[in-house]
Amino acid sequence: MGAPTLTKLFKIRGGVHPDDCKLLSADQPIETLPMPELLHIPLQQHIGAAAVPMVRRGEIVKKGQLLARSQGAISAPVHAPTSGRIMGVGGYPAHHASGLSVRTITLKPDGKDEWRDNTPPVKDPFTLSPEEISKRVAEAGIVGMGGATFPSAVKLNLRKRYALHTLVLNGAECEPYLTCDDRLMREQPSEILDGVALMARALGVEQVLFAIESNKPEAQAAIAEATQAHPNITMVGLPTRYPMGSEKHLVQTLTGKETPARGLTADIGIVVHNVATALAVHEALHHGRPLISRVVTVSGNAINQPRNLRVPLGTPLENLIEHCGGYKQEPARLISGGPMMGQPLPSTRVPVVKGSNGLLALTQDEIQAGHEMPCIRCASCVQACPCGLVPLEMAANIRAGSLDNSVNLGLLDCIACGSCAYVCPSHIPLVQYFNYAKGELASRQRMQHKQGETKRLAEARSQRMEAIKKAKREAMMKRKKEMEAKKKREAEATAAAEAQA
Amino acid sequence: MTAAILIITALGIAMGTMLGVAARYLAVEDNPLVGEIEELLPGSQCGQCGYPGCTPAAEAVANGEAPVTMCPPGGKALVESLAEKLGVSVDLSDVDEKQPMIAFVHENFCIGCTKCFKRCPTDAILGGPKQIHAVFSDACTGCEKCVDVCPTECIELRVIKPTLQTWYWPEPSKAA
Amino acid sequence: MDQMEYFLIILSTALVNNVVLVKFLGLCPLMGVSNKLDSALGMGLATTFVLTLAAFAGWLLEHYVLTPLDLGFLRILTFILVIAVVVQFTEMAVRKTSPALYQVLGIFLPLITTNCAVLGVALLNVQQENSFLESLLYGFGSAMGFTLVLVMFAGLRERLALANVPTAFAGAPIAYVVAGLMSLAFMGFAGLTTN
Amino acid sequence: MNEAPLISGPYTHARSSINRTMGLVMLALLPATLFSLYLFGWPAIFLFITTLIAAMVAEAISLRISGRPSRPFLLDGSALLTGWLLAMTLPPWAPWWIGVVGALLAIIVGKQIFGGIGQNLFNPAMVARVALLISFPLEMTLFNPPIPLFSAQAPGFLDSLSITFGNSDHLDAISSATALGHYKTELSRGLSITDITGGTDTLWQLTTGTAAGSMGETSALLLLLGGLFLLYKRVITWHIPLAMLGTLALCAGIFHLIDPDTYLGPLTHLMSGAAILGAFFIATDLVTSPTSIRGQLIFGAGCGLLVYVIRTFAGYPEGVAFAVMLMNACTPLIDHYFKPRIYGRDSKGEPLSYAEKGGES
Amino acid sequence: MGTPVEPQYRKRIGYQAMLLGGFSTLATALLVAGNIATKDVIAERQREDMLASLSAVVPAGNYDNNLLENPLTLERPDGKPLSVYRGTRGNQVTSMAYEISGQGYAGEIRLIMGLDAQGKVLGVRVLSHTETPGLGDKIEVEKDNWILAFNGLSLGNPPREKWRVKKDGGQFDAFSGATITPRAVLKAIEDGLVFHQENNAALRQPPVINTDTVTRSGVNSYEQ
Amino acid sequence: MSSDYGRIAKDGIWNNNIVFAQALGLCPLLAVTGTASNGLGMGLASTVVMIASGLLISLFRGIITPQVRIPVFVLIIAVLVTLVDMFMNAWMHDLHKVLGLFIPLIVTNCAILGRAESFASRNNILPSLFDGLMMGVGFTMVLVMLGAAREVLGSGTLFANAALLLGQWASFMELTLIPDYKGFPLIILPPGGFVVLGFLLAGKRLVDRVMSNRQKRVTTPQDSATATPT
Ligand SMILES: Cc1cc2nc3c(=O)[nH]c(=O)nc-3n(C[C@H](O)[C@H](O)[C@H](O)COP(=O)(O)O)c2cc1C
Ligand SMILES: Cc1cc2nc3c(=O)[nH]c(=O)nc-3n(C[C@H](O)[C@H](O)[C@H](O)COP(=O)(O)O)c2cc1C
Ligand SMILES: Cc1cc2nc3c(=O)[nH]c(=O)nc-3n(C[C@H](O)[C@H](O)[C@H](O)COP(=O)(O)O)c2cc1C
Ligand SMILES: Cc1cc2nc3c(=O)[nH]c(=O)nc-3n(C[C@H](O)[C@H](O)[C@H](O)CO)c2cc1C
Ligand code: SF4
Ligand code: SF4
Ligand code: SF4
Ligand code: SF4
Ligand code: FES
């Protein structure tokens, strides 16, 4: 309301207008969830290599203590959400559609919630160098909270390789139901902006655009007011349209520039971060608190009391549901994240992880699941796709098994936003086709890699065999020769002896 | 009528000369197809195709004697690339992809006879004489050669389990 | 006005009296080389080249050899001989000079000898007593008609390959039906030019 | 694990379905249909019902044979709509078997042997209409002027039964060519357009539908209304209809300017024959038209051009069905060559590149 | 293709040339022989064909010569040559037949028309047409009697203005739903009759008797 | 050897049928099959050419070089076709009138050259001759089937004008199956030819499937497994 709109906005292609359903939880202030009985903290809560455990069974840890360190360039450490005793390091069902188990640290809270005290917070983080900021962000285990869970420090280091000029704060929260970013922006605008300013410093950019969709007027107002303290940060109101929050489309809306295919927004000088990430940066640098909890929207018509909860990482989902009064009715689907891009969950035992921004229990009526029919080529999906793809043809090719064709049609440019499947009157699970194909392609690539490897091995082996054979032959020849020489010598000797005789 | 015969004969001779000349001066060497195909094949010389190795298999494919679907280890991806190379169309739905398997040595029964080790075409089995042998999963192609030679029948092929990194959505039409 | 007439010859041979759909010539390559759009395009180009050349050669043979000597009964023999040789020569030449083009056209060239449209058009030219230029245009127009239908057909078949056709019809049978429906559609051009 | 099958998102869905789309199209057709049924009386009603029933029966039988579930496919409304549109293009007093044979051709040859809904390459109703026209030119070119239900000359219920189901020669006596057919015949005799019209206001007759023709030609105004309704409901987009009608009008306009005596004016072209029905209901058939916007514009323009060429220069008085079928045959090509531009790539599919990386703006 | 090892001589250009040349010789020789064997029979068959269609339009009792002998070649109004076959009795031309054509619905309709010396129609038959089966093909005598209605008519009978289909105010029936075809046939016949009238003199001149083979003896008779 | 001939016969007539399996020879097939009799005539003429070309080509295969292979083959075929054309014109004139334009096109009936390339130039005289016969019979069979189907559906008769083809004795074959049939001209026209051929081929597929199902039930799995070369 009354929010200043900075520049003219640019149009993006496609997109859809799903019912945003945010009223269910938008007015619920963020509440802190009581500490559960047990925490299950997976070692992999981010994109990249899994963290390496640093604790052993039976060890007592303090809140914020490092539980597992990162390994490799793209990875993130994991910290203890509270103080307590390590019950074990082993397999536990992952927060993932597959229901597979992953290595997880199980922590039994001792109820004291005692902080470790070794990292003294810096007085004024703005005196830190950009390198130092991103180092601390990395140490705090901060990953992108907008869903991608990419280690944020890596993104903050992008200034080394790209000429950056703008940081965009992604407050679009374009997924229906989700209100966690909305609540954060309403409740902690100045903390967020502080984090933003730190990130801008780390990136070395002058201009910061804080983009918020127009269906969150209170958040817009709160941020607009807080920006008065930050002259280089500008609040921008966005039209409400899914997937406005996709970083490439967000950037296009703001600047009119398209990110090159297979490239990063940094290619055009822009880095995008989520608002919750900014808050985490603030917490890490001002208070020395690593990323150990996050805000989760619990919503959906099957939930008794939809809420926004601040939850320690590793809390089983059943605790969240219980805290929200349980089910109104048996949900038809239990989803992590928003209804457009979220993942179905195999059970309520799985823990909250760094990337969980929503837990939705949806009723049959909300899902609008229909019987799958053949594609009628209505082109709704073509019109809806924000990436200019032809989903129906990609899906048809995938169904017919010609994955290469679907790649030629642009499969790898698909951002899996789900707009196409949302509008499809035939209820075709288009996104699943694409996900399947992407996975299958990756698996084939692995196969091919392995084949190259085995080919090398096989060749090496046959060479070795050859060498062995040759060596044997040579040895034999040598022996033969030796024998002959010996014989000859003997013969000579005897001859000589005879001659002598 | 003799004129007719003469003229057509002349035409025939002229044409024949033309083709003869063309064949001489426009000759092209044999196609390098075999080599190219061999490049594509897995190269593990496992013999599952029914040919003694990948080179004979490549020759057979190039001569059209073997179908592009002949190599089980290559899977669908290989079929596709072969079909592309040869310009033929195949019905991929007929190629049922064998689930990738790897060998697994039951350590309790392994007597360290090294028979499997000698048999494995990709050196995927590690271990010396009288030691317990283990399978190096990244190198094993699941060719089953080691299974038969083991005197204690302690080698078994197992389906490779997906991990979070390798799991992906099933194809919708095949999903439950 | 003359130009108009030539235009009409091409139009009529390409659309109204389409070699494939109306005259029933060249059906085997239509069925054989229409699985992929790119191959179809290649086949169309190769055929266009050969057909025009055949019309040209046919006219020369007819007017300088067969008619003067009254050897009409040798027409088929000489035409097909010349066509076969021309095709084979072209194949060799293309293969040598442009391997890239050979990749596209090469495999089709031998097939063209047996494309009856090539001989058919040469013979029809004689039957209709076309002049030299008319013969060429007739050959070219027919080839354009062939290419047009072949390319459209290939497009349709590429879509068929992705469609859920009942097994009994999948593949060739449905392709024939589609050819039938295309032929039905082309009947709309009837009467476009009186020829 | 969860009992529900593992289906990937999105887990919310727009309230759209095939039934709804087809239902809306039928709703849009309803006013024009009712008006035409009124205009042509009982025989038209009988033929209409017969055709619809035959279409449904053909669909049911085909589904049974191919072993697919009948209920969802029968109830999706597409067979009914195909039958409906086919009936709209038949001479209203044609004998019953025309409708039945047409429906069988449309559903079986036009649709089901391709694998049913969504798989067909040609517009089923147009396949049937063209096949009928070529097979039974006599029955398919005998039209009658409108004799509204309950008017004095209108045949009674029983008479009508014999017109549709018996073999009555009733029609020959009152047969009358359609406007386009009349123009075509008379022009071929060398008459000029002013001679033919004789000064009567045919355009108005055509627009209000008081001229001879099939049900789908006689109420251009109501059909236009229905078309606008579909646009409003976003079942179709404006691209195909506008491109088709625009091209038709443009061609007609140019030739009419050159020689008004041998070439009909653009308005006559738009309002006569199946131009409106074709542009809004037939060329727009989702299954057989291109998917991209540019493709749809080209498709529409192609239809318009072919309609004009066939009407004006070729043998048939009306060319909508042929034009649509010809463009249907081009649809895969259009789809292949005119795809939307992919985000982040240029029109050739290469990734965009900015001259200086991270360029400043 | 799959020939294993080729002897060297086969690679020579001369070998290819001689091979193809040899086969050409053989082929031509065979065909020449075949041609000689069948030429006359085929010519005979073609004459029979012509005769068959002629006799359909010229009743047998009308003449005593061979209709195919001495055809007269005249120039049609459009400049193309037209062969007229004449039946004679004694030295008198009693009947004649020639080809006429009109532009039908879907293409040219070729007809053959027989007339007596006075220009009365003896018979008309369709030689070839491309009209719509079921509509325009009723002009074939196998399908309908319509074409027989012209027997006995001539240019003045009925009067010229009645040489129209009923729909155009004339006296002839048309087929329902297909007026174009009958119009075309009518026009062709009318044109043919006009042609007869205009070339009456030339047509009635008796053929030259003393030629013994079928030649184009009458070629120039019209010009004088 | 006898089983070899058995296989050639089975291939020619069914498994590797020129039309059904190889999709060759389509132009004459579609063009003349307005009636069953025309189909039969075309089939017989083509068969004669196929047999003779199989014979001649396998006879000469020793001396033909790859370079001039195709021209020589087409020469041989052209001679045969022209001879057939001449003889038919002389002694089966009525049929010739119907098939006229298409006889020359037997030359390019791709099936004949195809057989020359893939069979006659690699086999001995007797098998080549037999292959020609069987391919011809298979082709004729399809021609007659398609002709019959189109004739019955399109005009309601069967073997109309058979007497023209086979002589007066064959007139018993001329049937009018559906009296007072209005006719369905579409079937006789080009579109109908394609569509009916499509249905015919689909029918062949069904027959194949039924037969292979039956076979599966009879033979044990081992029998059906194909032997792999080693
Ligand atoms: C050097 C670098 C490489 C990156 N590579 C990838 C990558 O391969 N895949 C990816 O999804 N994100 C990658 N990102 C992160 C993206 O910038 C972005 O945060 C991520 O794609 C999530 O955005 P999204 O949710 O809009 O897809 C990379 C970032 C950096 C700094
Ligand atoms: C379709 C789609 C929608 C998205 N919507 C949002 C969103 O509403 N809010 C958000 O913060 N990130 C959203 N993202 C993720 C962003 O693209 C991007 O990953 C994120 O803003 C980067 O910030 P982070 O690294 O701090 O998470 C979306 C991504 C996609 C592909
Ligand atoms: C498919 C079709 C075929 C036609 N075939 C013929 C035909 O063979 N002969 C003909 O005179 N008119 C034919 N017509 C033309 C129309 O029937 C035309 O309206 C008629 O000739 C003139 O109408 P009228 O007889 O009512 O005056 C055909 C029309 C169509 C649509
Ligand atoms: C806007 C629209 C137009 C349609 N037009 C036709 C049509 O012209 N002919 C037809 O058979 N079906 C039509 N349908 C129905 C449906 O698309 C048709 O049954 C499919 O082609 C069957 O696969 C139409 C449907 C819609 C939504
Ligand atoms: S999921 Fe992929 S194809 Fe579908 S709309 Fe989104 S980007 Fe386009
Ligand atoms: S939205 Fe669905 S039905 Fe429509 S074209 Fe896309 S995939 Fe097909
Ligand atoms: S099956 Fe494949 S990998 Fe094994 S030998 Fe044959 S070609 Fe090589
Ligand atoms: S299956 Fe056995 S022999 Fe084959 S690659 Fe694996 S370990 Fe080696
Ligand atoms: S017979 Fe094969 S192309 Fe004509």
Coordinates of N, CA and C in Angstrom, one line a residue, chain F residues 28-118:
Chain F
P28 N 1.4 -49.5 -58.9 CA 0.5 -50.3 -59.7 C -0.6 -50.9 -58.8
L29 N -0.2 -51.2 -57.6 CA -1.2 -51.8 -56.7 C -2.4 -50.9 -56.5
L30 N -2.1 -49.6 -56.1 CA -3.3 -48.8 -55.9 C -3.9 -48.3 -57.1
A31 N -3.1 -48.2 -58.2 CA -3.7 -47.6 -59.4 C -4.7 -48.5 -60.1
V32 N -4.4 -49.8 -60.1 CA -5.3 -50.6 -60.9 C -6.4 -51.4 -60.2
T33 N -6.4 -51.3 -58.8 CA -7.2 -52.2 -58.1 C -8.7 -51.6 -57.9
G34 N -9.2 -51.0 -58.9 CA -10.6 -50.6 -58.9 C -11.5 -51.8 -58.9
T35 N -11.0 -52.8 -59.6 CA -11.8 -54.1 -59.6 C -10.8 -55.2 -59.4
A36 N -11.4 -56.3 -58.9 CA -10.5 -57.5 -58.7 C -9.9 -58.0 -60.0
S37 N -10.7 -57.9 -61.1 CA -10.1 -58.5 -62.3 C -8.9 -57.7 -62.8
N38 N -9.0 -56.4 -62.7 CA -7.8 -55.6 -63.0 C -6.6 -56.0 -62.2
G39 N -6.9 -56.2 -60.9 CA -5.8 -56.6 -60.0 C -5.2 -57.9 -60.5
L40 N -6.1 -58.8 -60.8 CA -5.6 -60.1 -61.2 C -4.7 -60.0 -62.5
G41 N -5.2 -59.2 -63.4 CA -4.4 -59.0 -64.7 C -3.0 -58.4 -64.4
M42 N -3.0 -57.4 -63.6 CA -1.8 -56.7 -63.3 C -0.9 -57.7 -62.6
G43 N -1.4 -58.5 -61.7 CA -0.7 -59.4 -60.9 C 0.0 -60.5 -61.8
L44 N -0.8 -61.0 -62.7 CA -0.2 -62.0 -63.6 C 0.9 -61.4 -64.4
A45 N 0.7 -60.2 -65.0 CA 1.7 -59.6 -65.8 C 3.0 -59.4 -65.0
S46 N 2.8 -58.9 -63.8 CA 4.0 -58.7 -62.9 C 4.7 -60.0 -62.6
T47 N 3.9 -61.0 -62.3 CA 4.5 -62.3 -62.0 C 5.4 -62.8 -63.1
V48 N 4.8 -62.7 -64.3 CA 5.6 -63.1 -65.5 C 7.0 -62.4 -65.5
V49 N 6.9 -61.1 -65.3 CA 8.1 -60.3 -65.4 C 9.1 -60.7 -64.3
M50 N 8.5 -60.9 -63.1 CA 9.4 -61.3 -62.0 C 10.1 -62.6 -62.2
I51 N 9.3 -63.6 -62.7 CA 9.9 -64.9 -62.9 C 11.1 -64.8 -63.9
A52 N 10.7 -64.1 -65.0 CA 11.7 -64.0 -66.1 C 12.9 -63.2 -65.6
S53 N 12.7 -62.1 -64.9 CA 13.8 -61.3 -64.5 C 14.7 -62.1 -63.4
G54 N 14.0 -62.8 -62.6 CA 14.8 -63.6 -61.6 C 15.7 -64.6 -62.3
L55 N 15.1 -65.2 -63.3 CA 15.9 -66.2 -64.1 C 17.1 -65.5 -64.8
L56 N 16.8 -64.5 -65.5 CA 17.9 -63.9 -66.3 C 19.0 -63.3 -65.4
I57 N 18.5 -62.6 -64.4 CA 19.5 -61.9 -63.6 C 20.4 -62.9 -62.9
S58 N 19.8 -64.0 -62.4 CA 20.7 -65.0 -61.7 C 21.6 -65.7 -62.7
L59 N 21.1 -65.7 -64.0 CA 21.9 -66.3 -65.0 C 23.2 -65.5 -65.3
F60 N 23.0 -64.2 -65.3 CA 24.1 -63.3 -65.7 C 24.9 -62.8 -64.5
R61 N 24.5 -63.2 -63.3 CA 25.1 -62.5 -62.2 C 26.6 -62.7 -62.1
G62 N 27.1 -63.8 -62.8 CA 28.6 -63.9 -62.7 C 29.3 -62.8 -63.4
I63 N 28.7 -62.2 -64.4 CA 29.6 -61.3 -65.2 C 29.2 -59.8 -64.9
I64 N 28.2 -59.6 -64.1 CA 27.9 -58.2 -63.9 C 28.7 -57.6 -62.8
T65 N 29.2 -56.4 -63.0 CA 30.0 -55.7 -62.0 C 29.1 -54.7 -61.2
P66 N 29.6 -54.4 -60.0 CA 28.8 -53.5 -59.2 C 28.5 -52.2 -59.9
Q67 N 29.4 -51.7 -60.6 CA 29.3 -50.3 -61.2 C 28.1 -50.3 -62.1
V68 N 27.9 -51.3 -62.9 CA 26.9 -51.2 -63.9 C 25.7 -52.1 -63.6
R69 N 25.7 -52.5 -62.3 CA 24.7 -53.5 -61.9 C 23.3 -53.0 -62.1
I70 N 23.0 -51.8 -61.6 CA 21.6 -51.3 -61.7 C 21.2 -51.1 -63.1
P71 N 22.0 -50.4 -63.9 CA 21.6 -50.2 -65.3 C 21.3 -51.5 -66.0
V72 N 22.1 -52.5 -65.8 CA 21.9 -53.8 -66.5 C 20.6 -54.4 -66.0
F73 N 20.4 -54.4 -64.7 CA 19.1 -54.9 -64.2 C 17.9 -54.3 -64.8
V74 N 18.0 -52.9 -64.8 CA 16.8 -52.3 -65.4 C 16.6 -52.5 -66.9
L75 N 17.8 -52.7 -67.5 CA 17.7 -53.1 -68.9 C 16.9 -54.4 -69.1
I76 N 17.4 -55.3 -68.3 CA 16.7 -56.6 -68.5 C 15.2 -56.5 -68.2
I77 N 14.9 -55.8 -67.1 CA 13.5 -55.7 -66.7 C 12.8 -55.0 -67.8
A78 N 13.4 -53.9 -68.3 CA 12.7 -53.1 -69.3 C 12.4 -53.9 -70.6
V79 N 13.3 -54.8 -70.9 CA 13.0 -55.6 -72.1 C 11.9 -56.5 -71.8
L80 N 11.9 -57.1 -70.7 CA 10.8 -58.0 -70.4 C 9.4 -57.3 -70.4
V81 N 9.4 -56.2 -69.7 CA 8.2 -55.4 -69.6 C 7.7 -55.0 -71.0
T82 N 8.6 -54.5 -71.8 CA 8.2 -54.1 -73.1 C 7.6 -55.3 -73.9
L83 N 8.2 -56.4 -73.8 CA 7.7 -57.6 -74.5 C 6.3 -57.9 -74.0
V84 N 6.2 -57.9 -72.6 CA 4.9 -58.2 -72.1 C 3.8 -57.2 -72.6
D85 N 4.2 -56.0 -72.6 CA 3.3 -54.9 -73.1 C 2.9 -55.2 -74.6
M86 N 3.9 -55.5 -75.4 CA 3.6 -55.8 -76.8 C 2.7 -57.0 -76.9
F87 N 3.0 -58.1 -76.2 CA 2.2 -59.3 -76.4 C 0.8 -59.1 -75.9
M88 N 0.7 -58.4 -74.7 CA -0.7 -58.1 -74.2 C -1.4 -57.2 -75.2
N89 N -0.8 -56.2 -75.7 CA -1.5 -55.3 -76.6 C -2.0 -56.1 -77.8
A90 N -1.2 -57.1 -78.3 CA -1.6 -57.8 -79.4 C -2.6 -58.9 -79.1
W91 N -2.5 -59.6 -78.0 CA -3.3 -60.7 -77.8 C -4.3 -60.6 -76.6
M92 N -4.1 -59.7 -75.8 CA -5.1 -59.4 -74.7 C -5.4 -58.0 -74.7
H93 N -6.0 -57.6 -75.9 CA -6.1 -56.2 -76.1 C -7.0 -55.4 -75.1
D94 N -8.1 -56.1 -74.8 CA -9.1 -55.4 -73.9 C -8.5 -55.1 -72.6
L95 N -7.8 -56.1 -72.1 CA -7.1 -55.9 -70.8 C -6.1 -54.8 -70.9
H96 N -5.4 -54.9 -72.0 CA -4.3 -53.9 -72.2 C -4.9 -52.5 -72.1
K97 N -6.1 -52.3 -72.6 CA -6.7 -51.0 -72.6 C -6.8 -50.5 -71.2
V98 N -7.2 -51.4 -70.3 CA -7.4 -51.0 -68.9 C -6.1 -50.8 -68.2
L99 N -5.2 -51.7 -68.4 CA -3.9 -51.6 -67.6 C -2.9 -50.8 -68.3
G100 N -3.2 -50.3 -69.5 CA -2.3 -49.7 -70.4 C -1.2 -48.9 -69.8
L101 N -1.5 -47.8 -69.2 CA -0.5 -46.9 -68.7 C 0.4 -47.6 -67.7
F102 N -0.1 -48.6 -67.0 CA 0.6 -49.1 -65.9 C 1.6 -50.2 -66.2
I103 N 1.4 -50.8 -67.4 CA 2.3 -51.9 -67.8 C 3.7 -51.3 -67.9
P104 N 3.9 -50.2 -68.6 CA 5.3 -49.7 -68.6 C 5.9 -49.5 -67.2
L105 N 5.0 -49.2 -66.3 CA 5.5 -48.9 -65.0 C 5.9 -50.1 -64.2
I106 N 5.6 -51.3 -64.7 CA 6.1 -52.5 -64.1 C 7.6 -52.4 -64.1
V107 N 8.2 -51.7 -65.1 CA 9.6 -51.5 -65.1 C 10.1 -51.0 -63.8
T108 N 9.4 -50.0 -63.3 CA 9.9 -49.3 -62.1 C 9.2 -49.9 -60.9
N109 N 8.4 -50.9 -61.1 CA 7.8 -51.5 -59.9 C 9.0 -51.8 -59.0
C110 N 9.2 -51.1 -58.0 CA 10.4 -51.2 -57.2 C 10.6 -52.6 -56.8
A111 N 9.5 -53.3 -56.6 CA 9.7 -54.7 -56.1 C 10.5 -55.5 -57.0
I112 N 10.4 -55.3 -58.3 CA 11.2 -56.2 -59.2 C 12.7 -56.0 -59.1
L113 N 13.0 -54.7 -59.1 CA 14.4 -54.4 -59.0 C 14.9 -54.8 -57.6
G114 N 14.0 -54.6 -56.6 CA 14.4 -55.0 -55.3 C 14.7 -56.4 -55.2
R115 N 13.9 -57.2 -55.8 CA 14.1 -58.7 -55.8 C 15.4 -59.0 -56.5
A116 N 15.6 -58.3 -57.6 CA 16.8 -58.6 -58.4 C 18.1 -58.3 -57.5
E117 N 18.0 -57.2 -56.8 CA 19.2 -56.9 -56.0 C 19.3 -57.8 -54.8
S118 N 18.2 -58.1 -54.1 CA 18.4 -58.8 -52.9 C 18.3 -60.3 -53.0

